[in-house]
Structure formats: structure tokens, C-alpha cells
PDB file of C-alpha atoms in Angstrom:
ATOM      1  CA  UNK A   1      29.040   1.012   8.132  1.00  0.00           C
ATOM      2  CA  UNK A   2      26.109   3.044   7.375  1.00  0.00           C
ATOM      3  CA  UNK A   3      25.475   0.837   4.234  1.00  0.00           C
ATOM      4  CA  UNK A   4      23.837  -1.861   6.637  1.00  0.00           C
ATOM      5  CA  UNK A   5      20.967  -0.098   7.129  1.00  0.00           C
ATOM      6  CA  UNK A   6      20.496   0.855   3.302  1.00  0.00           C
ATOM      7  CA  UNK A   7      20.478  -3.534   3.523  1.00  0.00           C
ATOM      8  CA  UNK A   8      18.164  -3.376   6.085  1.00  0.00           C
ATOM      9  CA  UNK A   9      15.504  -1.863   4.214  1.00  0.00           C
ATOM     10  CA  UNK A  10      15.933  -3.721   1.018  1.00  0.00           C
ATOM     11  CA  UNK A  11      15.699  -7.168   2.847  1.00  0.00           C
ATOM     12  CA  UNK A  12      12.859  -5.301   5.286  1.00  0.00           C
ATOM     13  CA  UNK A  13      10.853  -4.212   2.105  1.00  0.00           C
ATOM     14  CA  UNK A  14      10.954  -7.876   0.602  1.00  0.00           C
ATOM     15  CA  UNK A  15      10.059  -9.711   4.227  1.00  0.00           C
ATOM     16  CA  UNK A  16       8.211  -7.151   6.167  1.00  0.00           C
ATOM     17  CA  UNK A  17       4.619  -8.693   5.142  1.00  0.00           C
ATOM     18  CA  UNK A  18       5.125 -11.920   6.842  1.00  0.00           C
ATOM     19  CA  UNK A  19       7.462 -10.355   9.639  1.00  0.00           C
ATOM     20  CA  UNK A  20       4.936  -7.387  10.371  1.00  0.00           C
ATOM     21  CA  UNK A  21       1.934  -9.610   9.920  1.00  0.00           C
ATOM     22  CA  UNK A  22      -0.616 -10.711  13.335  1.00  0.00           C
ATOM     23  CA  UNK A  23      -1.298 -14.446  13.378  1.00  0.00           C
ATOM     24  CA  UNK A  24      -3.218 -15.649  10.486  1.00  0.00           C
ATOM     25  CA  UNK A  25      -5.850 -17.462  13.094  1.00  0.00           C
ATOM     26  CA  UNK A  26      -6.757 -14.413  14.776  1.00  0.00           C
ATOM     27  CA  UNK A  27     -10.330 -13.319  13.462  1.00  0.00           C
ATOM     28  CA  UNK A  28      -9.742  -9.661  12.813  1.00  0.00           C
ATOM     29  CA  UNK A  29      -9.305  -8.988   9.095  1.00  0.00           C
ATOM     30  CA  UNK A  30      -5.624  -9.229   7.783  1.00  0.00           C
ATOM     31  CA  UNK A  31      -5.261  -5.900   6.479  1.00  0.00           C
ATOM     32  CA  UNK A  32      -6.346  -4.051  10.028  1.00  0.00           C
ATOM     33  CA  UNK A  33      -3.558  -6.690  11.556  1.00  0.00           C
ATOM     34  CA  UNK A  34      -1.038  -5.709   9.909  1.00  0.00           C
ATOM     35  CA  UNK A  35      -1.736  -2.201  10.429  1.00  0.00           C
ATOM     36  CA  UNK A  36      -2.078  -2.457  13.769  1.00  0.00           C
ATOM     37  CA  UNK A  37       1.235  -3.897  14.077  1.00  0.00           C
ATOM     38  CA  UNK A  38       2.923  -1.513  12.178  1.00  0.00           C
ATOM     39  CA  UNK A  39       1.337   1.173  14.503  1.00  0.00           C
ATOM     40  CA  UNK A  40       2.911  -1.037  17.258  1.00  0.00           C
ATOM     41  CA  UNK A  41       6.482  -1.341  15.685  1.00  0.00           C
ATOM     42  CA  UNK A  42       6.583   2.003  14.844  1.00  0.00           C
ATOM     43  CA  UNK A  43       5.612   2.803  18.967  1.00  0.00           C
ATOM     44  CA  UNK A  44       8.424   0.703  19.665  1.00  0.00           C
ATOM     45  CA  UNK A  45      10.882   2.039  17.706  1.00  0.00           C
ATOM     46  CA  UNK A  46      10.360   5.829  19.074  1.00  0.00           C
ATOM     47  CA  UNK A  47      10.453   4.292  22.724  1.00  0.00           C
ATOM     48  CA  UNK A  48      13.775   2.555  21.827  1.00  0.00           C
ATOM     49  CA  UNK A  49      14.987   6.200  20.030  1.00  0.00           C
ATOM     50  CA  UNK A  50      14.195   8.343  23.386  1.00  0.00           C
ATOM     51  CA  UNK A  51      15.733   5.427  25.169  1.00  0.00           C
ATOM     52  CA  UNK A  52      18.836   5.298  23.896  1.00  0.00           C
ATOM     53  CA  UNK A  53      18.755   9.483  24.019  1.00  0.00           C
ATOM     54  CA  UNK A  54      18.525   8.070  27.811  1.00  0.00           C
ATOM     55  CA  UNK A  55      21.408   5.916  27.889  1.00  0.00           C
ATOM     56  CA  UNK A  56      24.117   8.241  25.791  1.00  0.00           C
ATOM     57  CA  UNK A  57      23.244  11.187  28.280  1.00  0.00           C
ATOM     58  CA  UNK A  58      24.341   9.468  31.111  1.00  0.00           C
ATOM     59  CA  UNK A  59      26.950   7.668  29.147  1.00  0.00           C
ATOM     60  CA  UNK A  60      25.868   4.191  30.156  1.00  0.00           C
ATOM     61  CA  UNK A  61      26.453   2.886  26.456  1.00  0.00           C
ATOM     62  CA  UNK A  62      29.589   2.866  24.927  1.00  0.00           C
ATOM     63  CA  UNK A  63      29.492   5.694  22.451  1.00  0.00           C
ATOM     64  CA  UNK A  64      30.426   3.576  19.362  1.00  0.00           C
ATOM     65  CA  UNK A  65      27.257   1.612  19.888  1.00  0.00           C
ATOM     66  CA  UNK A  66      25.102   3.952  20.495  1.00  0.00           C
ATOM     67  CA  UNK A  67      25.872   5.549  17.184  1.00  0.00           C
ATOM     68  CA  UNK A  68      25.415   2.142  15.085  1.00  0.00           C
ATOM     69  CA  UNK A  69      21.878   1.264  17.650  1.00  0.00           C
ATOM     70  CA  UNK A  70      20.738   5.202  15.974  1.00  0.00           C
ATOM     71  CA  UNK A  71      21.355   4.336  13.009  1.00  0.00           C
ATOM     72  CA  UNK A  72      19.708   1.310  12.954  1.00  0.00           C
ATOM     73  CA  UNK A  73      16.244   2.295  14.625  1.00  0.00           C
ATOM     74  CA  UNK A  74      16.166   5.077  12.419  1.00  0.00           C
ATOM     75  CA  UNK A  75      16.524   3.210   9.711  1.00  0.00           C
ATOM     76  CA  UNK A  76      13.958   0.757  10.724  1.00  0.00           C
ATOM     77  CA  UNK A  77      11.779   3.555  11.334  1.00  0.00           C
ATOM     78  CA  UNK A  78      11.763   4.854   8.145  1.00  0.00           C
ATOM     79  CA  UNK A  79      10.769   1.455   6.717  1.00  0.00           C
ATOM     80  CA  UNK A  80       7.794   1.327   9.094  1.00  0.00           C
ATOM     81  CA  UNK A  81       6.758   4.712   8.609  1.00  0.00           C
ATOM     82  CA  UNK A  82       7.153   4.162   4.420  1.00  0.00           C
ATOM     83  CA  UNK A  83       5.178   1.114   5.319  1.00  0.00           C
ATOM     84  CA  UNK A  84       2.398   2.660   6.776  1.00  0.00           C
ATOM     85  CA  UNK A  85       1.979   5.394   4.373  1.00  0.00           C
ATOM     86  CA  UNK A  86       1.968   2.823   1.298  1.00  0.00           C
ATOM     87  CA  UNK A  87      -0.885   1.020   3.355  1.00  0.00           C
ATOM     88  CA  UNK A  88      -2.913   4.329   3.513  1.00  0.00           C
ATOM     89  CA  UNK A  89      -2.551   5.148   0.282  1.00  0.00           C
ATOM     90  CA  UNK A  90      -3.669   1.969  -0.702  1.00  0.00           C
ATOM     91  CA  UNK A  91      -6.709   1.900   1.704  1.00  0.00           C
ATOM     92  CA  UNK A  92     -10.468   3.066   0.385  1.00  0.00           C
ATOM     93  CA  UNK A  93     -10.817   6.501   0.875  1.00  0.00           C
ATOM     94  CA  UNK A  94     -14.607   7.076   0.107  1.00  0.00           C
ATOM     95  CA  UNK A  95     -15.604   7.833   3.967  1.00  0.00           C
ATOM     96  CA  UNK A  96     -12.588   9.313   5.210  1.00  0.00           C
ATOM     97  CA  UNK A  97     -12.282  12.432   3.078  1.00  0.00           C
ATOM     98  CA  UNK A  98      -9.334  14.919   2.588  1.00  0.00           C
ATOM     99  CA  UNK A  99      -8.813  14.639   6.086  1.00  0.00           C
ATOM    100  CA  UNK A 100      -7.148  11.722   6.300  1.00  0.00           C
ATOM    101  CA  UNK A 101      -5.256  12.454   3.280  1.00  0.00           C
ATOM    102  CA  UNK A 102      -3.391  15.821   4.991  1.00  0.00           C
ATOM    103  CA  UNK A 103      -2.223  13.487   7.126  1.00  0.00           C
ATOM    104  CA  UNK A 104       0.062  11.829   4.903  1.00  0.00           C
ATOM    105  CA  UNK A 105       2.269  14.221   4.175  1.00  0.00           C
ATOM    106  CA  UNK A 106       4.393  14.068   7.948  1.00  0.00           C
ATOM    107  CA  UNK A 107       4.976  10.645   7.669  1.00  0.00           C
ATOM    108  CA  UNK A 108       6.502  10.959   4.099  1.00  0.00           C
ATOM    109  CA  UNK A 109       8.496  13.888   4.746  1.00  0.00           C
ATOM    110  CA  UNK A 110       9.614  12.266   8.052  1.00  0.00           C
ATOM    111  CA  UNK A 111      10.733   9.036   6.344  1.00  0.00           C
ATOM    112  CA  UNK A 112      12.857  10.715   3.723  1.00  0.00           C
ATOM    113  CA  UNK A 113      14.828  12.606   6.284  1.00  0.00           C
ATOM    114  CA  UNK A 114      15.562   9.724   8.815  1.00  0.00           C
ATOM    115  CA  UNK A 115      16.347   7.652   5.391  1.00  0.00           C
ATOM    116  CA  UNK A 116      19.196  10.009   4.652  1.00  0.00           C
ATOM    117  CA  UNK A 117      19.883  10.623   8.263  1.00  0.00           C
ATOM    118  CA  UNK A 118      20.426   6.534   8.789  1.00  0.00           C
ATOM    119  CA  UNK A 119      21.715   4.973   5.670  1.00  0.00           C
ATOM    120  CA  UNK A 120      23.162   7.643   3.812  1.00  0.00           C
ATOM    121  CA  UNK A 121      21.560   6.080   0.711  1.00  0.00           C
ATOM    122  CA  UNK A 122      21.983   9.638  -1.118  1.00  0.00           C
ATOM    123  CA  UNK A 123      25.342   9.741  -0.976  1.00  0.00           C
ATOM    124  CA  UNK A 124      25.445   9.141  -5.179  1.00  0.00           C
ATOM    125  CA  UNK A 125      23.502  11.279  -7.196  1.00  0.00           C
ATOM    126  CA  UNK A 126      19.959  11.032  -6.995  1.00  0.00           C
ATOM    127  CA  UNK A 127      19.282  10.361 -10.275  1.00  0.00           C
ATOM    128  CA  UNK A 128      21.977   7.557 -10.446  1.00  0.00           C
ATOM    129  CA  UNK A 129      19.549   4.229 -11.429  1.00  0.00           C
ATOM    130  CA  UNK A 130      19.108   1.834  -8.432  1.00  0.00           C
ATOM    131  CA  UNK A 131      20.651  -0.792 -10.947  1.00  0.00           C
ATOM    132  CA  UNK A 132      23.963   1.185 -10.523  1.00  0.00           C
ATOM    133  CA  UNK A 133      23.419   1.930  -6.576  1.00  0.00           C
ATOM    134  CA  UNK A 134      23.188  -2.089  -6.259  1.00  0.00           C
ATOM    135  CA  UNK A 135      23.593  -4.190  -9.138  1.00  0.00           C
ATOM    136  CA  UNK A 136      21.932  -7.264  -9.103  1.00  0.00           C
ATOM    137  CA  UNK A 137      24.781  -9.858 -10.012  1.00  0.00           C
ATOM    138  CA  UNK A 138      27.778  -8.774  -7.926  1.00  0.00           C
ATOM    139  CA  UNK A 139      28.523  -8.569  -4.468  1.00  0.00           C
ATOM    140  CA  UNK A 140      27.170  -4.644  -3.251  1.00  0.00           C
ATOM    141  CA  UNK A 141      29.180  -2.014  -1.577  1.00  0.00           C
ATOM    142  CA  UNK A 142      26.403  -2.698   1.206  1.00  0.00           C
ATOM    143  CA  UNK A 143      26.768  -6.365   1.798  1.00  0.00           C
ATOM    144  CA  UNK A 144      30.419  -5.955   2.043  1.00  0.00           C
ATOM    145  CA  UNK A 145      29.912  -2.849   4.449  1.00  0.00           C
ATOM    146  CA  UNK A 146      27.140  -5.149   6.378  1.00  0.00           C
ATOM    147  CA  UNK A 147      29.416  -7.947   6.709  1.00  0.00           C
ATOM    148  CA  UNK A 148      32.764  -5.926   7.775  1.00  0.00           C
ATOM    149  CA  UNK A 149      30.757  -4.291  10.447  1.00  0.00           C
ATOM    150  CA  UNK A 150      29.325  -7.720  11.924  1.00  0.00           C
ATOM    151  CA  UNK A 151      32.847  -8.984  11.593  1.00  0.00           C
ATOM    152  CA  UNK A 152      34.041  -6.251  13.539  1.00  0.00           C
ATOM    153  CA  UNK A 153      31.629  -6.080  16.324  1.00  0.00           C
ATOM    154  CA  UNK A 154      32.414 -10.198  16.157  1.00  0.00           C
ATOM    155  CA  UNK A 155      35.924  -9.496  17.130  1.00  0.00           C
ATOM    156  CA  UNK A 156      35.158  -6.667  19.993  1.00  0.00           C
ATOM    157  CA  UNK A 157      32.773  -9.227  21.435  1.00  0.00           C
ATOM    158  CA  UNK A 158      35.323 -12.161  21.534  1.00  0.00           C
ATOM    159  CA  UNK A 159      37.647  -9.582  24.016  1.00  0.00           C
ATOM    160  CA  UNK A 160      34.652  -8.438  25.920  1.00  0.00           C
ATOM    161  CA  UNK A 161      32.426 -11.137  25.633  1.00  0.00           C
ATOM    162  CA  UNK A 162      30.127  -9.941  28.708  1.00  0.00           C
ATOM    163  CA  UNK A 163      28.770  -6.836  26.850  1.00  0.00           C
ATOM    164  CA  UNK A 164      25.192  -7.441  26.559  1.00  0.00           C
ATOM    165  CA  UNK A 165      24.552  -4.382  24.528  1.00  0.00           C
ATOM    166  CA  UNK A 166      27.496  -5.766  22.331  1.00  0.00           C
ATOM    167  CA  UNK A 167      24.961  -8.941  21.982  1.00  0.00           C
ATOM    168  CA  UNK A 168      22.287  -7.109  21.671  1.00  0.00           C
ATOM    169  CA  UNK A 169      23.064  -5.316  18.864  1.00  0.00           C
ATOM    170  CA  UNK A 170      25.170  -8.077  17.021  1.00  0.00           C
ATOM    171  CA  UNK A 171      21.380 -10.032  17.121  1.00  0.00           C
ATOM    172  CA  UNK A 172      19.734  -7.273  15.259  1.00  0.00           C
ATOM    173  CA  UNK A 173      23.210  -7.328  13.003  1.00  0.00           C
ATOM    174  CA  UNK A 174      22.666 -10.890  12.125  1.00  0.00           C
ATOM    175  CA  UNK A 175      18.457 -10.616  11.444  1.00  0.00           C
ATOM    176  CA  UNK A 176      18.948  -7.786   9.163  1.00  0.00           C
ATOM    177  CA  UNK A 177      21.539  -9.825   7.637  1.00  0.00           C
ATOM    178  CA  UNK A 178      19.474 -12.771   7.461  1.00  0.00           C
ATOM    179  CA  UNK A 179      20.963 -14.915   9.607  1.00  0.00           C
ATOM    180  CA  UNK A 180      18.398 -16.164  11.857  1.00  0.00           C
ATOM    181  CA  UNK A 181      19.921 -18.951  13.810  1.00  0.00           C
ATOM    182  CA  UNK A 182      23.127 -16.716  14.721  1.00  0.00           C
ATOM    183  CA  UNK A 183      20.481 -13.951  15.983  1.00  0.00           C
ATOM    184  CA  UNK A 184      19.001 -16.007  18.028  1.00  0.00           C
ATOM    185  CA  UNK A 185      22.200 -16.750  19.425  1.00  0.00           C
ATOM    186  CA  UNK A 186      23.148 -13.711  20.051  1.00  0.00           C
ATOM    187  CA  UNK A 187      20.160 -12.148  21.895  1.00  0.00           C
ATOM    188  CA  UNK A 188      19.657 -15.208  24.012  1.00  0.00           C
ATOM    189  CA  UNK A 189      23.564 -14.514  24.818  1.00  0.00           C
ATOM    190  CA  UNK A 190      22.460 -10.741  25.741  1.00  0.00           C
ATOM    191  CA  UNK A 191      19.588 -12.289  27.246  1.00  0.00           C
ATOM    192  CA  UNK A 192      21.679 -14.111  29.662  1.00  0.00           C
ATOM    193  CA  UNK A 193      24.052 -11.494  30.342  1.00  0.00           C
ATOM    194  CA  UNK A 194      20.980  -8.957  30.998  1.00  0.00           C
ATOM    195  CA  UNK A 195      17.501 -10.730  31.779  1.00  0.00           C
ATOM    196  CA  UNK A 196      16.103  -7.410  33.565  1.00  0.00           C
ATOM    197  CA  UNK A 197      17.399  -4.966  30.438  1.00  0.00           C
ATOM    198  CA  UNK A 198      13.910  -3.650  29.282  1.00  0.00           C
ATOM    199  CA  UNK A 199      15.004  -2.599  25.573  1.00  0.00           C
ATOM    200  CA  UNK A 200      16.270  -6.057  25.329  1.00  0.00           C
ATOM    201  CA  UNK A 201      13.539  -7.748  26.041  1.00  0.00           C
ATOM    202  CA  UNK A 202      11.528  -6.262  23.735  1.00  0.00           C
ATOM    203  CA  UNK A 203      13.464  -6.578  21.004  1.00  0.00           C
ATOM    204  CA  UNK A 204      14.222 -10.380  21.585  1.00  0.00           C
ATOM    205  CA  UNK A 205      10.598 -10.561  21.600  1.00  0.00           C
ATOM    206  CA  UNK A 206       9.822  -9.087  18.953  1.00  0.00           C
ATOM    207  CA  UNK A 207      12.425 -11.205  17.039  1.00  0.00           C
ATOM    208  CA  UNK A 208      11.276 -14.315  18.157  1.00  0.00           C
ATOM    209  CA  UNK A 209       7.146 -13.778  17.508  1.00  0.00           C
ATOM    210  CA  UNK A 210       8.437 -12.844  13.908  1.00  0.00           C
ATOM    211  CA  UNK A 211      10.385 -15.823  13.422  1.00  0.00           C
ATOM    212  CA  UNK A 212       6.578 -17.229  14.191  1.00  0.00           C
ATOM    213  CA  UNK A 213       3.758 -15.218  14.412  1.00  0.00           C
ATOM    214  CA  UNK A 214       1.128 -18.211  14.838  1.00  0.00           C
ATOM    215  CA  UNK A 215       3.198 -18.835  17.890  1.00  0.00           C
ATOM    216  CA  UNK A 216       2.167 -16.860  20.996  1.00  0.00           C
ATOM    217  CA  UNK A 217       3.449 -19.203  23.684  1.00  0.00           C
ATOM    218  CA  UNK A 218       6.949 -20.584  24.725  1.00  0.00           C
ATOM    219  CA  UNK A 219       9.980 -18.261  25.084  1.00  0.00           C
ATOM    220  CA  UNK A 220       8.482 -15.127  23.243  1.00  0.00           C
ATOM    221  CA  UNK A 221       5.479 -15.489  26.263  1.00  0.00           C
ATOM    222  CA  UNK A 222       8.304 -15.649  28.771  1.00  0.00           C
ATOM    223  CA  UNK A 223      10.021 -12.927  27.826  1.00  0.00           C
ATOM    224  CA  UNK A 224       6.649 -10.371  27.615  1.00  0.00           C
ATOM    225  CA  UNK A 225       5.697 -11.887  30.786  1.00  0.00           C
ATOM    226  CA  UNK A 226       9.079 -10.386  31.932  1.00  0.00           C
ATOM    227  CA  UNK A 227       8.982  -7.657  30.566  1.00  0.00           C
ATOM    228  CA  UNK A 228       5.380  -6.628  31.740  1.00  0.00           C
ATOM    229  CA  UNK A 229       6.633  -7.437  35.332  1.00  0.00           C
ATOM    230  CA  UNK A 230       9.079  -5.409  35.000  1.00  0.00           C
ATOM    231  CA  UNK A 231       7.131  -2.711  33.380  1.00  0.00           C
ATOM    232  CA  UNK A 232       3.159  -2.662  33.913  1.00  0.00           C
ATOM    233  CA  UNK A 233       2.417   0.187  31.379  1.00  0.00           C
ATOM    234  CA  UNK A 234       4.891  -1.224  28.526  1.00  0.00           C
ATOM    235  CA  UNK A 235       2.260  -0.840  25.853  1.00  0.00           C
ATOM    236  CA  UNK A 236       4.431  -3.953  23.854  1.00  0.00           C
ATOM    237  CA  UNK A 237       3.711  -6.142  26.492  1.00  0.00           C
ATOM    238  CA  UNK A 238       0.081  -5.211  26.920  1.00  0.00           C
ATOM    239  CA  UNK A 239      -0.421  -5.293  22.992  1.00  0.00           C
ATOM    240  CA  UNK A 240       1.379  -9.197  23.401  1.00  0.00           C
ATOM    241  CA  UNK A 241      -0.213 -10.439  26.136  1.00  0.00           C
ATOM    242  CA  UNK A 242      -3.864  -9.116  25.049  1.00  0.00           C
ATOM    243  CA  UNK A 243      -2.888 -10.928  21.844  1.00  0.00           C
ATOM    244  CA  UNK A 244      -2.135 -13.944  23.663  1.00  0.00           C
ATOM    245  CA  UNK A 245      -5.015 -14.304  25.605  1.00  0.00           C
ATOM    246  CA  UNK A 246      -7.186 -13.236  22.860  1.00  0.00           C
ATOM    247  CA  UNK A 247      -6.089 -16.559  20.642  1.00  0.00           C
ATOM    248  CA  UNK A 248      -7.088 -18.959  23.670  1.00  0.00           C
ATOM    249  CA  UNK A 249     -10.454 -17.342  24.185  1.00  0.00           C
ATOM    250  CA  UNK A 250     -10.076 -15.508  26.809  1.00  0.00           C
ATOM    251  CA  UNK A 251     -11.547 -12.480  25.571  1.00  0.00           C
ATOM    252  CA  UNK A 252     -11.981 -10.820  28.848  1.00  0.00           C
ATOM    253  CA  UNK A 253      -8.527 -10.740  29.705  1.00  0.00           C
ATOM    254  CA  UNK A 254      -7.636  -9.662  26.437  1.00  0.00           C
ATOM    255  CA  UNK A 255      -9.590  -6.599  26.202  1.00  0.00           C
ATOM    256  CA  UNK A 256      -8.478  -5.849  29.776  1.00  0.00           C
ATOM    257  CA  UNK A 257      -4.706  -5.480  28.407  1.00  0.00           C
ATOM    258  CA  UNK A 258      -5.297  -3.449  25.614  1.00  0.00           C
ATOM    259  CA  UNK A 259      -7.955  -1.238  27.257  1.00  0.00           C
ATOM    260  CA  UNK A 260      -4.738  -0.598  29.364  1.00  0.00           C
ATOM    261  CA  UNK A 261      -2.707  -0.048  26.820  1.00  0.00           C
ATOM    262  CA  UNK A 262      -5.079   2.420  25.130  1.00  0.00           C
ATOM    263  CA  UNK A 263      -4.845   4.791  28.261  1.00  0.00           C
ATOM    264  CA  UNK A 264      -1.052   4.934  27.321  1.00  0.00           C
ATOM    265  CA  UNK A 265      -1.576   5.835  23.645  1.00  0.00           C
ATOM    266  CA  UNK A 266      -2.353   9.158  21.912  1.00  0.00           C
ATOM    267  CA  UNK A 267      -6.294   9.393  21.906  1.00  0.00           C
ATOM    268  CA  UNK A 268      -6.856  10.736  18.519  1.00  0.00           C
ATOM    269  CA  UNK A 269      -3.977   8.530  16.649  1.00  0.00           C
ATOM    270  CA  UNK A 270      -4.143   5.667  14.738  1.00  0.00           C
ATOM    271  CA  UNK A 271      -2.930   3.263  17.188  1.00  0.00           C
ATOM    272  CA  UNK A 272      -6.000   4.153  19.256  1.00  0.00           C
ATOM    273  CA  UNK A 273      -8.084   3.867  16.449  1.00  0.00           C
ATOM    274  CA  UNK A 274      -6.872   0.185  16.060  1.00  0.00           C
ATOM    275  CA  UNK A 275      -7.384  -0.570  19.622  1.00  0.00           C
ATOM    276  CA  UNK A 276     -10.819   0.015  20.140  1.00  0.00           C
ATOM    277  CA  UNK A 277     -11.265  -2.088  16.575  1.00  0.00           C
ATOM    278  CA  UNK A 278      -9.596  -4.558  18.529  1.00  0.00           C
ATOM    279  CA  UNK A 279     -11.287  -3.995  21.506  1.00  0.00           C
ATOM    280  CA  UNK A 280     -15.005  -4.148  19.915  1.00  0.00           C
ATOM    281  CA  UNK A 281     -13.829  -7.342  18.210  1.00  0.00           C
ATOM    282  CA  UNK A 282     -12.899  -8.831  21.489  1.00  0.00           C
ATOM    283  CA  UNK A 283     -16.429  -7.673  22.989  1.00  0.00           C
ATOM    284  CA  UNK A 284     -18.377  -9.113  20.201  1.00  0.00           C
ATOM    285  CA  UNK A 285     -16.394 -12.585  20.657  1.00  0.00           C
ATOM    286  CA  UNK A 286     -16.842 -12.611  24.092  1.00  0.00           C
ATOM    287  CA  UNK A 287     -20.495 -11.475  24.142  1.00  0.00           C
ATOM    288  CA  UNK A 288     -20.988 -14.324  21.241  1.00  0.00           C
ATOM    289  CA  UNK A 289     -19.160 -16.989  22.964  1.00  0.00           C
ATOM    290  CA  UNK A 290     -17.306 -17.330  19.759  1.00  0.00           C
ATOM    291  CA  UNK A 291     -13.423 -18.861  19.260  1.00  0.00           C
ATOM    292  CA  UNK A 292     -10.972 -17.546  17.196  1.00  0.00           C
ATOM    293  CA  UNK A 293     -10.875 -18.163  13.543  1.00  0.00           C
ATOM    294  CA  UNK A 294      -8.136 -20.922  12.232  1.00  0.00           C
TER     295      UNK A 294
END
């Protein structure tokens, strides 16, 4: 089982550019986009972590799930924190100093340890070469391992077919997998079974603007909408919805979200640091009566 999430960050690595990425329209520079969303993900993924801590203590999540849901955010996190580190690394350097750079290190070691926590990719030797670990032209230990596990939580779901979390987590299965039509199906199942499920509804979201990130309207707007009802200070839906408003113009509004959202944030971290970018961007548009780029 814990070979899926070894998958998940191979097919992560290869996609996570055009998954992670903001809207090409938007008129902030790419590279800060990206960034920013990373930042977001990886805010995401800790909330989802200490939730789940939530769930298992009071044992409202069958125990079986809650060990393959671990797994899998940890995993995930890994990639995104591997994913920001690359990006500062490759970033100029000349006006930041060493600074900056001592603040690499935690993110490195921290990736390392949830990597081997999550997918158990060190199992082999370390030294073995990656072409042994998965060679390219036969079926891998971790597709098979990927697969079996989907099959099985298939089978559980067919008997129980009202477990949302079952759904849930079947969804994330099937997008790590690659199997976007099937995820879809799944979380809108979940969806159905649990429209007020706050975990949920983020990560359906989050699917869904990745499937199309030009795309801020629709279903994926429904479902923040919901979600910020249901949760005013959910910096996800504040990030969204200032996002949103932001593409029609509405700079106002935007800034109003994510000035929010940067009361809920660390003050000195990086997320911060992309807000108010985002935030001064907004001003200047608004004070410019300018539109976003496209």
C-alpha cells in the first residue's frame, strides 16, 4: 500500500507545474504564482494533517483510513515542500543574503523524513539505482501496489457505499493515479454524501481548479463559496475567492479577502510575504483602473 504514495510523487513531480500553477491571465508574474500557491498547498496540507489528528482522537474515522489519508498528505507534503525548496534554490539570491539561505535547510530535512515516513521509498538500499527501484519498461511494484489498494477500497465501498470518507479518499486514489474522470466521480459522490464536510470541500476544490486553473467560476466557485460559509477564516477560501474576484476586476473585493487571510497567516513567513505582493498588485490595479492581463 505504501507504494502509492512513492507513485504519487513521481506522477506529482512530472504534473505539478501545470497543477500548482495560478491562471495564466492573472497579471502577477508566473514564477511568484506558482509560489504562492505552493505556499497555499502546503497550508492546506498541514490543516488537513492536524485535522485528521482531530478526527482519529475522537475516533470519528475508521482507523484503516485514517492511516492511508496520513500517508497520503504526508506524502504530498513532502512533494510541496521539495517543491518549494527547488524554487528557492533556483531564485536570485543577490538581495536576500545568507539569510534566506539558513532557511533552507528545515524544509529539506523535513521533506526527507515525511518521504520515508509516507512512502517507504527507502525500503531498498539507498544506493540501489532508481532504474532498479522502477524500471522503465515493466509494470512497477508501485503501480501494482497503487492499483490493488484502489481495487480494494473499490470493493469496501460497493458494501458500504454511503462512506463519504471512503469517497473521499478513493477521489484522491484515482487523481494520483491519473484517472481524472473516475475522481471526479468519486468526490462529487462524497460530495453528495457530505456537502457540509469542510476537509472535503477543500480538497474537491482544489481538484477541480487544477483540472482548470483559467477556470475560476462554475462548481469549483460553488464549492469555496461553501466552504467560506461554512468557515469565514478558511484561508483556502479567502486565497480562492480573492483570486476570483481579482480576474473580473474587482480589485477591491479581492484585496479585502486576502487582507483577511493575511491576519490568519504567520507574519514573518513566506505566505505573508506573497500576500502583500498580491495585495500591492491588487492596489496598483485598482488605483490604475487597469484589467487583468490575458
Amino acid at each position: 500500500m505504501i507504494w502509492l504514495f512513492g507513485l504519487a510523487l513521481l506522477m506529482l513531480a512530472a504534473s505539478a507545474w501545470y497543477l500548482a500553477r495560478l491562471p495564466a491571465r492573472a497579471a502577477a508574474p508566473v514564477g511568484r504564482e506558482r509560489h504562492f500557491q505552493l505556499l497555499a498547498l502546503r497550508e492546506r496540507l498541514l490543516a488537513q494533517l492536524n485535522e485528521l489528528d482531530q478526527d482519529t482522537g475522537d475516533r470519528s474515522l475508521d482507523a484503516a483510513v485514517a492511516a492511508d489519508e496520513r500517508r497520503r498528505l504526508e506524502a504530498e507534503l513532502a512533494h510541496v515542500l521539495h517543491e518549494l525548496d527547488a524554487a528557492t534554490d533556483a531564485a536570485p539570491k543577490g538581495r536576500e543574503g545568507p539569510a534566506r539561505r539558513n532557511r533552507l535547510w528545515p524544509p529539506a530535512v523535513l521533506t526527507v523524513v515525511l518521504a520515508l515516513l509516507a512512502g517507504g521509498l527507502y525500503t531498498f538500499n539507498s544506493q540501489a539505482p532508481l532504474t532498479y527501484l522502477a524500471p522503465p519498461d515493466e509494470e512497477t511494484l508501485m503501480a501494482r501496489e497503487g492499483r490493488e489498494m484502489v481495487r480494494g477500497l473499490e470493493k469496501r465501498l460497493s458494501r458500504e457505499p454511503n462512506d463519504s470518507a471512503g469517497w473521499a479518499l478513493l477521489g484522491r486514489s484515482y487523481a494520483v493515479l491519473g484517472r481524472l474522470e473516475e475522481a471526479k466521480s468519486a468526490y462529487a459522490r462524497a460530495y453528495q454524501l457530505a456537502p457540509d464536510d469542510r476537509v472535503l470541500l477543500a480538497d474537491y476544490a482544489w481538484f477541480l481548479y487544477n483540472q482548470d486553473p483559467t477556470n475560476t467560476e462554475g462548481l469549483v466557485s460553488e464549492l469555496y463559496g461553501r466552504l467560506y460559509r461554512l468557515e469565514p477564516r478558511n484561508p483556502h477560501a479567502l486565497w480562492f475567492l480573492g483570486l476570483a474576484a481579482y480576474q473580473k476586476g474587482d480589485y477591491r473585493k479581492a484585496i479585502g479577502y486576502w487582507e483577511r487571510m493575511l491576519k490568519l497567516v504567520p507574519p514573518q513567513g513566506n505566505t505573508a510575504k506573497e500576500l502583500r505582493a498580491a495585495i500591492a498588485k491588487a492596489r496598483a490595479m485598482a488605483a490604475g483602473g487597469g484589467t487583468p492581463g490575458r
